PDB file of C-alpha atoms in Angstrom:
ATOM      1  CA  UNK A   1      -0.073   0.414  -0.068  1.00  0.00           C
ATOM      2  CA  UNK A   2       1.439   3.457  -0.767  1.00  0.00           C
ATOM      3  CA  UNK A   3       1.913   6.598   1.305  1.00  0.00           C
ATOM      4  CA  UNK A   4       0.169  10.182   0.413  1.00  0.00           C
ATOM      5  CA  UNK A   5       3.869  12.057  -0.384  1.00  0.00           C
ATOM      6  CA  UNK A   6       4.113  15.134   1.739  1.00  0.00           C
ATOM      7  CA  UNK A   7       2.381  17.581  -1.006  1.00  0.00           C
ATOM      8  CA  UNK A   8      -0.167  15.618  -1.951  1.00  0.00           C
ATOM      9  CA  UNK A   9      -1.357  15.575   1.696  1.00  0.00           C
ATOM     10  CA  UNK A  10      -0.205  19.279   2.042  1.00  0.00           C
ATOM     11  CA  UNK A  11      -2.540  20.199  -0.941  1.00  0.00           C
ATOM     12  CA  UNK A  12      -5.322  18.087   0.412  1.00  0.00           C
ATOM     13  CA  UNK A  13      -4.990  19.560   3.754  1.00  0.00           C
ATOM     14  CA  UNK A  14      -4.892  23.242   2.417  1.00  0.00           C
ATOM     15  CA  UNK A  15      -8.215  22.652   0.528  1.00  0.00           C
ATOM     16  CA  UNK A  16     -10.127  21.720   3.589  1.00  0.00           C
ATOM     17  CA  UNK A  17      -9.244  24.378   5.425  1.00  0.00           C
ATOM     18  CA  UNK A  18     -10.130  26.502   2.463  1.00  0.00           C
ATOM     19  CA  UNK A  19     -13.719  24.806   3.347  1.00  0.00           C
ATOM     20  CA  UNK A  20     -13.379  25.156   6.872  1.00  0.00           C
ATOM     21  CA  UNK A  21     -13.116  29.013   7.236  1.00  0.00           C
ATOM     22  CA  UNK A  22     -15.213  30.004   4.604  1.00  0.00           C
ATOM     23  CA  UNK A  23     -15.306  34.158   3.882  1.00  0.00           C
ATOM     24  CA  UNK A  24     -17.719  35.167   6.510  1.00  0.00           C
ATOM     25  CA  UNK A  25     -16.326  33.966   9.142  1.00  0.00           C
ATOM     26  CA  UNK A  26     -12.999  36.840   9.121  1.00  0.00           C
ATOM     27  CA  UNK A  27     -16.054  39.625   9.278  1.00  0.00           C
ATOM     28  CA  UNK A  28     -15.743  42.219  12.075  1.00  0.00           C
ATOM     29  CA  UNK A  29     -19.338  42.821  11.565  1.00  0.00           C
ATOM     30  CA  UNK A  30     -20.496  39.268  13.241  1.00  0.00           C
ATOM     31  CA  UNK A  31     -19.316  39.170  15.998  1.00  0.00           C
ATOM     32  CA  UNK A  32     -21.185  42.797  17.234  1.00  0.00           C
ATOM     33  CA  UNK A  33     -23.862  42.893  19.197  1.00  0.00           C
ATOM     34  CA  UNK A  34     -25.594  45.749  21.599  1.00  0.00           C
ATOM     35  CA  UNK A  35     -26.777  46.177  23.976  1.00  0.00           C
ATOM     36  CA  UNK A  36     -29.977  46.754  24.635  1.00  0.00           C
ATOM     37  CA  UNK A  37     -30.437  43.242  22.041  1.00  0.00           C
ATOM     38  CA  UNK A  38     -31.699  45.562  18.717  1.00  0.00           C
ATOM     39  CA  UNK A  39     -31.951  42.391  16.500  1.00  0.00           C
ATOM     40  CA  UNK A  40     -30.774  43.090  12.953  1.00  0.00           C
ATOM     41  CA  UNK A  41     -30.812  40.746   9.690  1.00  0.00           C
ATOM     42  CA  UNK A  42     -27.553  41.434   7.892  1.00  0.00           C
ATOM     43  CA  UNK A  43     -25.174  43.332   8.350  1.00  0.00           C
ATOM     44  CA  UNK A  44     -20.876  44.161   6.439  1.00  0.00           C
ATOM     45  CA  UNK A  45     -18.347  45.789   6.925  1.00  0.00           C
ATOM     46  CA  UNK A  46     -17.784  48.752   4.672  1.00  0.00           C
ATOM     47  CA  UNK A  47     -14.180  48.843   2.997  1.00  0.00           C
ATOM     48  CA  UNK A  48     -13.279  51.532   4.533  1.00  0.00           C
ATOM     49  CA  UNK A  49     -13.361  53.710   7.865  1.00  0.00           C
ATOM     50  CA  UNK A  50     -13.361  50.938   9.867  1.00  0.00           C
ATOM     51  CA  UNK A  51     -17.288  51.125   9.706  1.00  0.00           C
ATOM     52  CA  UNK A  52     -19.764  48.886   9.399  1.00  0.00           C
ATOM     53  CA  UNK A  53     -23.996  48.435   8.735  1.00  0.00           C
ATOM     54  CA  UNK A  54     -25.973  46.178  10.315  1.00  0.00           C
ATOM     55  CA  UNK A  55     -29.537  46.007   8.568  1.00  0.00           C
ATOM     56  CA  UNK A  56     -33.201  44.923   8.365  1.00  0.00           C
ATOM     57  CA  UNK A  57     -35.360  45.629   4.912  1.00  0.00           C
ATOM     58  CA  UNK A  58     -38.361  45.603   5.169  1.00  0.00           C
ATOM     59  CA  UNK A  59     -39.974  43.936   1.944  1.00  0.00           C
ATOM     60  CA  UNK A  60     -43.510  44.249   3.286  1.00  0.00           C
ATOM     61  CA  UNK A  61     -44.167  48.107   3.434  1.00  0.00           C
ATOM     62  CA  UNK A  62     -40.812  49.067   1.827  1.00  0.00           C
ATOM     63  CA  UNK A  63     -38.464  50.063   4.994  1.00  0.00           C
ATOM     64  CA  UNK A  64     -35.256  49.785   5.865  1.00  0.00           C
ATOM     65  CA  UNK A  65     -33.763  49.719   9.780  1.00  0.00           C
ATOM     66  CA  UNK A  66     -30.497  50.318  10.389  1.00  0.00           C
ATOM     67  CA  UNK A  67     -27.555  51.102  12.245  1.00  0.00           C
ATOM     68  CA  UNK A  68     -24.086  52.162  11.099  1.00  0.00           C
ATOM     69  CA  UNK A  69     -21.661  52.301  13.914  1.00  0.00           C
ATOM     70  CA  UNK A  70     -17.946  53.793  13.148  1.00  0.00           C
ATOM     71  CA  UNK A  71     -15.367  55.745  15.372  1.00  0.00           C
ATOM     72  CA  UNK A  72     -14.347  59.302  14.260  1.00  0.00           C
ATOM     73  CA  UNK A  73     -11.605  60.621  12.613  1.00  0.00           C
ATOM     74  CA  UNK A  74     -10.918  62.095  16.662  1.00  0.00           C
ATOM     75  CA  UNK A  75     -12.781  62.081  19.729  1.00  0.00           C
ATOM     76  CA  UNK A  76     -14.647  65.060  19.122  1.00  0.00           C
ATOM     77  CA  UNK A  77     -15.470  64.636  15.141  1.00  0.00           C
ATOM     78  CA  UNK A  78     -18.276  63.400  13.726  1.00  0.00           C
ATOM     79  CA  UNK A  79     -19.743  60.214  11.975  1.00  0.00           C
ATOM     80  CA  UNK A  80     -22.344  59.808   9.134  1.00  0.00           C
ATOM     81  CA  UNK A  81     -24.244  57.314   6.834  1.00  0.00           C
ATOM     82  CA  UNK A  82     -26.229  58.656   3.745  1.00  0.00           C
ATOM     83  CA  UNK A  83     -28.327  57.599   1.300  1.00  0.00           C
ATOM     84  CA  UNK A  84     -28.037  58.749  -2.238  1.00  0.00           C
ATOM     85  CA  UNK A  85     -31.461  58.150  -3.827  1.00  0.00           C
ATOM     86  CA  UNK A  86     -29.564  60.729  -7.684  1.00  0.00           C
ATOM     87  CA  UNK A  87     -26.126  59.571  -7.587  1.00  0.00           C
ATOM     88  CA  UNK A  88     -22.960  57.452  -6.002  1.00  0.00           C
ATOM     89  CA  UNK A  89     -21.083  60.400  -4.496  1.00  0.00           C
ATOM     90  CA  UNK A  90     -21.709  63.010  -1.457  1.00  0.00           C
ATOM     91  CA  UNK A  91     -23.878  65.854  -3.284  1.00  0.00           C
ATOM     92  CA  UNK A  92     -27.388  64.824  -3.305  1.00  0.00           C
ATOM     93  CA  UNK A  93     -26.847  62.296  -0.844  1.00  0.00           C
ATOM     94  CA  UNK A  94     -29.357  62.173   2.065  1.00  0.00           C
ATOM     95  CA  UNK A  95     -27.565  62.326   5.321  1.00  0.00           C
ATOM     96  CA  UNK A  96     -27.172  61.618   9.178  1.00  0.00           C
ATOM     97  CA  UNK A  97     -24.776  62.992  11.011  1.00  0.00           C
ATOM     98  CA  UNK A  98     -23.747  62.109  14.766  1.00  0.00           C
ATOM     99  CA  UNK A  99     -21.313  63.412  16.866  1.00  0.00           C
ATOM    100  CA  UNK A 100     -21.101  64.438  20.865  1.00  0.00           C
ATOM    101  CA  UNK A 101     -22.292  67.584  22.700  1.00  0.00           C
ATOM    102  CA  UNK A 102     -21.855  68.568  25.594  1.00  0.00           C
ATOM    103  CA  UNK A 103     -21.496  64.499  27.034  1.00  0.00           C
ATOM    104  CA  UNK A 104     -24.420  63.724  24.585  1.00  0.00           C
ATOM    105  CA  UNK A 105     -24.947  62.009  21.350  1.00  0.00           C
ATOM    106  CA  UNK A 106     -26.626  63.945  18.787  1.00  0.00           C
ATOM    107  CA  UNK A 107     -27.636  63.165  15.601  1.00  0.00           C
ATOM    108  CA  UNK A 108     -28.559  65.370  13.077  1.00  0.00           C
ATOM    109  CA  UNK A 109     -30.501  64.792   9.336  1.00  0.00           C
ATOM    110  CA  UNK A 110     -28.822  67.037   5.876  1.00  0.00           C
ATOM    111  CA  UNK A 111     -29.492  67.182   2.337  1.00  0.00           C
ATOM    112  CA  UNK A 112     -25.858  67.889   0.768  1.00  0.00           C
ATOM    113  CA  UNK A 113     -26.804  69.667  -1.789  1.00  0.00           C
ATOM    114  CA  UNK A 114     -23.104  71.550  -1.970  1.00  0.00           C
ATOM    115  CA  UNK A 115     -20.015  70.648  -0.479  1.00  0.00           C
ATOM    116  CA  UNK A 116     -20.632  74.193   1.217  1.00  0.00           C
ATOM    117  CA  UNK A 117     -21.247  74.711   4.897  1.00  0.00           C
ATOM    118  CA  UNK A 118     -23.312  71.922   6.261  1.00  0.00           C
ATOM    119  CA  UNK A 119     -27.190  72.802   6.667  1.00  0.00           C
ATOM    120  CA  UNK A 120     -29.795  71.235   8.759  1.00  0.00           C
ATOM    121  CA  UNK A 121     -33.089  70.128   6.696  1.00  0.00           C
ATOM    122  CA  UNK A 122     -35.387  67.722   6.570  1.00  0.00           C
ATOM    123  CA  UNK A 123     -34.763  64.223   3.756  1.00  0.00           C
ATOM    124  CA  UNK A 124     -36.268  63.580   0.330  1.00  0.00           C
ATOM    125  CA  UNK A 125     -37.268  60.543   2.945  1.00  0.00           C
ATOM    126  CA  UNK A 126     -39.541  59.876   5.854  1.00  0.00           C
ATOM    127  CA  UNK A 127     -37.482  58.611   8.560  1.00  0.00           C
ATOM    128  CA  UNK A 128     -38.759  57.892  12.887  1.00  0.00           C
ATOM    129  CA  UNK A 129     -36.302  55.641  15.190  1.00  0.00           C
ATOM    130  CA  UNK A 130     -33.532  58.071  14.538  1.00  0.00           C
ATOM    131  CA  UNK A 131     -30.932  57.806  17.075  1.00  0.00           C
ATOM    132  CA  UNK A 132     -27.419  57.926  18.060  1.00  0.00           C
ATOM    133  CA  UNK A 133     -25.561  56.624  21.086  1.00  0.00           C
ATOM    134  CA  UNK A 134     -20.916  56.341  22.024  1.00  0.00           C
ATOM    135  CA  UNK A 135     -19.405  53.030  23.598  1.00  0.00           C
ATOM    136  CA  UNK A 136     -16.838  55.287  24.194  1.00  0.00           C
ATOM    137  CA  UNK A 137     -15.079  54.991  20.498  1.00  0.00           C
ATOM    138  CA  UNK A 138     -17.523  54.282  18.184  1.00  0.00           C
ATOM    139  CA  UNK A 139     -20.518  56.322  17.306  1.00  0.00           C
ATOM    140  CA  UNK A 140     -23.598  54.343  16.822  1.00  0.00           C
ATOM    141  CA  UNK A 141     -26.764  55.667  14.466  1.00  0.00           C
ATOM    142  CA  UNK A 142     -29.532  53.989  14.697  1.00  0.00           C
ATOM    143  CA  UNK A 143     -32.889  54.860  11.771  1.00  0.00           C
ATOM    144  CA  UNK A 144     -35.566  53.894   9.929  1.00  0.00           C
ATOM    145  CA  UNK A 145     -36.195  55.025   6.771  1.00  0.00           C
ATOM    146  CA  UNK A 146     -39.034  54.263   3.804  1.00  0.00           C
ATOM    147  CA  UNK A 147     -38.074  53.267   0.686  1.00  0.00           C
ATOM    148  CA  UNK A 148     -39.664  52.751  -2.488  1.00  0.00           C
ATOM    149  CA  UNK A 149     -42.286  50.427  -3.198  1.00  0.00           C
ATOM    150  CA  UNK A 150     -39.817  46.783  -4.289  1.00  0.00           C
ATOM    151  CA  UNK A 151     -36.689  48.193  -3.775  1.00  0.00           C
ATOM    152  CA  UNK A 152     -33.676  46.028  -4.368  1.00  0.00           C
ATOM    153  CA  UNK A 153     -30.314  48.182  -3.983  1.00  0.00           C
ATOM    154  CA  UNK A 154     -29.310  51.505  -2.711  1.00  0.00           C
ATOM    155  CA  UNK A 155     -26.849  54.669  -3.140  1.00  0.00           C
ATOM    156  CA  UNK A 156     -24.808  55.027   0.246  1.00  0.00           C
ATOM    157  CA  UNK A 157     -22.059  57.631   2.141  1.00  0.00           C
ATOM    158  CA  UNK A 158     -20.650  57.212   4.872  1.00  0.00           C
ATOM    159  CA  UNK A 159     -17.903  59.727   6.343  1.00  0.00           C
ATOM    160  CA  UNK A 160     -16.474  59.949   9.547  1.00  0.00           C
ATOM    161  CA  UNK A 161     -14.714  64.305  10.705  1.00  0.00           C
ATOM    162  CA  UNK A 162     -12.163  65.273  12.847  1.00  0.00           C
ATOM    163  CA  UNK A 163     -14.017  67.607  14.297  1.00  0.00           C
ATOM    164  CA  UNK A 164     -17.527  69.935  14.843  1.00  0.00           C
ATOM    165  CA  UNK A 165     -17.940  74.164  15.068  1.00  0.00           C
ATOM    166  CA  UNK A 166     -20.848  75.181  16.546  1.00  0.00           C
ATOM    167  CA  UNK A 167     -22.284  72.067  16.149  1.00  0.00           C
ATOM    168  CA  UNK A 168     -21.651  72.034  12.651  1.00  0.00           C
ATOM    169  CA  UNK A 169     -19.738  69.203  11.421  1.00  0.00           C
ATOM    170  CA  UNK A 170     -16.159  70.303   9.715  1.00  0.00           C
ATOM    171  CA  UNK A 171     -15.116  69.394   6.474  1.00  0.00           C
ATOM    172  CA  UNK A 172     -13.316  65.921   6.818  1.00  0.00           C
ATOM    173  CA  UNK A 173     -10.643  64.783   5.150  1.00  0.00           C
ATOM    174  CA  UNK A 174      -9.980  64.405   1.383  1.00  0.00           C
ATOM    175  CA  UNK A 175      -7.295  61.461   1.855  1.00  0.00           C
ATOM    176  CA  UNK A 176      -8.580  58.078  -0.694  1.00  0.00           C
ATOM    177  CA  UNK A 177     -10.092  56.462   1.866  1.00  0.00           C
ATOM    178  CA  UNK A 178     -11.975  59.243   2.501  1.00  0.00           C
ATOM    179  CA  UNK A 179     -12.791  60.190  -1.295  1.00  0.00           C
ATOM    180  CA  UNK A 180     -13.981  55.750  -1.762  1.00  0.00           C
ATOM    181  CA  UNK A 181     -16.714  55.668   1.177  1.00  0.00           C
ATOM    182  CA  UNK A 182     -19.292  55.115  -1.085  1.00  0.00           C
ATOM    183  CA  UNK A 183     -20.985  51.997  -2.654  1.00  0.00           C
ATOM    184  CA  UNK A 184     -23.994  50.129  -3.410  1.00  0.00           C
ATOM    185  CA  UNK A 185     -25.845  48.371  -0.982  1.00  0.00           C
ATOM    186  CA  UNK A 186     -28.038  45.402  -1.414  1.00  0.00           C
ATOM    187  CA  UNK A 187     -31.110  44.947   0.372  1.00  0.00           C
ATOM    188  CA  UNK A 188     -31.861  41.510  -0.557  1.00  0.00           C
ATOM    189  CA  UNK A 189     -28.280  39.221   0.212  1.00  0.00           C
ATOM    190  CA  UNK A 190     -25.876  41.739   0.903  1.00  0.00           C
ATOM    191  CA  UNK A 191     -24.875  40.398   4.001  1.00  0.00           C
ATOM    192  CA  UNK A 192     -23.739  38.404   6.572  1.00  0.00           C
ATOM    193  CA  UNK A 193     -26.280  36.852   8.948  1.00  0.00           C
ATOM    194  CA  UNK A 194     -26.546  39.064  12.132  1.00  0.00           C
ATOM    195  CA  UNK A 195     -25.499  37.807  15.678  1.00  0.00           C
ATOM    196  CA  UNK A 196     -27.469  36.186  18.171  1.00  0.00           C
ATOM    197  CA  UNK A 197     -28.411  38.792  20.830  1.00  0.00           C
ATOM    198  CA  UNK A 198     -26.095  39.940  24.034  1.00  0.00           C
ATOM    199  CA  UNK A 199     -26.658  38.163  27.247  1.00  0.00           C
ATOM    200  CA  UNK A 200     -28.131  40.845  29.684  1.00  0.00           C
ATOM    201  CA  UNK A 201     -29.451  44.509  28.621  1.00  0.00           C
ATOM    202  CA  UNK A 202     -28.848  47.876  28.788  1.00  0.00           C
ATOM    203  CA  UNK A 203     -29.392  51.296  26.772  1.00  0.00           C
ATOM    204  CA  UNK A 204     -26.550  51.517  25.194  1.00  0.00           C
ATOM    205  CA  UNK A 205     -25.608  49.478  22.104  1.00  0.00           C
ATOM    206  CA  UNK A 206     -21.557  48.387  22.258  1.00  0.00           C
ATOM    207  CA  UNK A 207     -19.663  45.800  19.856  1.00  0.00           C
ATOM    208  CA  UNK A 208     -18.809  43.555  21.833  1.00  0.00           C
ATOM    209  CA  UNK A 209     -14.809  43.196  20.842  1.00  0.00           C
ATOM    210  CA  UNK A 210     -13.021  42.601  17.928  1.00  0.00           C
ATOM    211  CA  UNK A 211     -12.270  38.974  17.242  1.00  0.00           C
ATOM    212  CA  UNK A 212     -11.754  37.813  14.067  1.00  0.00           C
ATOM    213  CA  UNK A 213     -11.925  34.199  14.301  1.00  0.00           C
ATOM    214  CA  UNK A 214     -15.096  34.578  16.405  1.00  0.00           C
ATOM    215  CA  UNK A 215     -17.536  31.285  16.169  1.00  0.00           C
ATOM    216  CA  UNK A 216     -20.374  34.047  15.535  1.00  0.00           C
ATOM    217  CA  UNK A 217     -18.402  34.825  11.895  1.00  0.00           C
ATOM    218  CA  UNK A 218     -18.086  30.542  10.742  1.00  0.00           C
ATOM    219  CA  UNK A 219     -21.323  30.279   8.699  1.00  0.00           C
ATOM    220  CA  UNK A 220     -22.472  26.569   8.736  1.00  0.00           C
ATOM    221  CA  UNK A 221     -20.324  24.137   7.614  1.00  0.00           C
ATOM    222  CA  UNK A 222     -21.855  21.891   4.593  1.00  0.00           C
ATOM    223  CA  UNK A 223     -19.604  19.059   5.115  1.00  0.00           C
ATOM    224  CA  UNK A 224     -20.066  17.169   1.159  1.00  0.00           C
ATOM    225  CA  UNK A 225     -17.320  18.068   0.101  1.00  0.00           C
ATOM    226  CA  UNK A 226     -14.718  16.822   2.742  1.00  0.00           C
ATOM    227  CA  UNK A 227     -16.571  13.323   3.027  1.00  0.00           C
ATOM    228  CA  UNK A 228     -15.950  13.488  -1.077  1.00  0.00           C
ATOM    229  CA  UNK A 229     -11.772  14.867   0.312  1.00  0.00           C
ATOM    230  CA  UNK A 230     -11.538  12.195   3.166  1.00  0.00           C
ATOM    231  CA  UNK A 231     -12.548   9.083   0.783  1.00  0.00           C
ATOM    232  CA  UNK A 232     -10.372  10.899  -2.419  1.00  0.00           C
ATOM    233  CA  UNK A 233      -7.640  10.892   0.758  1.00  0.00           C
ATOM    234  CA  UNK A 234      -8.788   7.109   1.452  1.00  0.00           C
ATOM    235  CA  UNK A 235      -7.846   6.317  -2.288  1.00  0.00           C
ATOM    236  CA  UNK A 236      -4.749   8.278  -2.106  1.00  0.00           C
ATOM    237  CA  UNK A 237      -3.577   5.650   0.060  1.00  0.00           C
ATOM    238  CA  UNK A 238      -5.404   2.837  -0.785  1.00  0.00           C
ATOM    239  CA  UNK A 239      -3.607   2.522  -4.050  1.00  0.00           C
TER     240      UNK A 239
END
């Protein structure tokens, strides 16, 4: 009975490891929980600015509930999440911007119509359950918005800034990460399954410490490919 060569065995084990740890296992958002046990159907790690989005899309009434999590560029700065109904960038976006003022977290709405000073304004769609919290590092924006009927996706824009003056967010940096903080959010199948509720309760939502290899980020394993691998391995050993 011939033995399996080391290179062959190494390739088989490497392929098995790829099956065990799917790309979703590296998603940070799957290990984030809220102390108030607020749940969302999906979550996604946004590609820049260490930002994360938890969301639930209710197709029966075309509403989208979100929790946007990000650290401000500086502790006295701000974070923002927005929908742009007409384009893919900042101009035209309908934004939620949150920051800490006098020890409390404030969240306001802005219609970003130009690059000039921001002005408080109502948005082009209905908004309810709007609030914001801070865990000392991140600011979390909660909101539910009304979307067009049978919406399948939307243009999202997110941003962080370093300072606020007179209750107005100051301009953010123009680094590459700031210029690429936008993308398409697929409302159906656009994120990983959200985690189970955290034990206990409390008033402030707080992302739990990130553990990139947390079991919460590992999806249910389909063992069928592994059975095939073991059969393949057996054939190498037998012949």
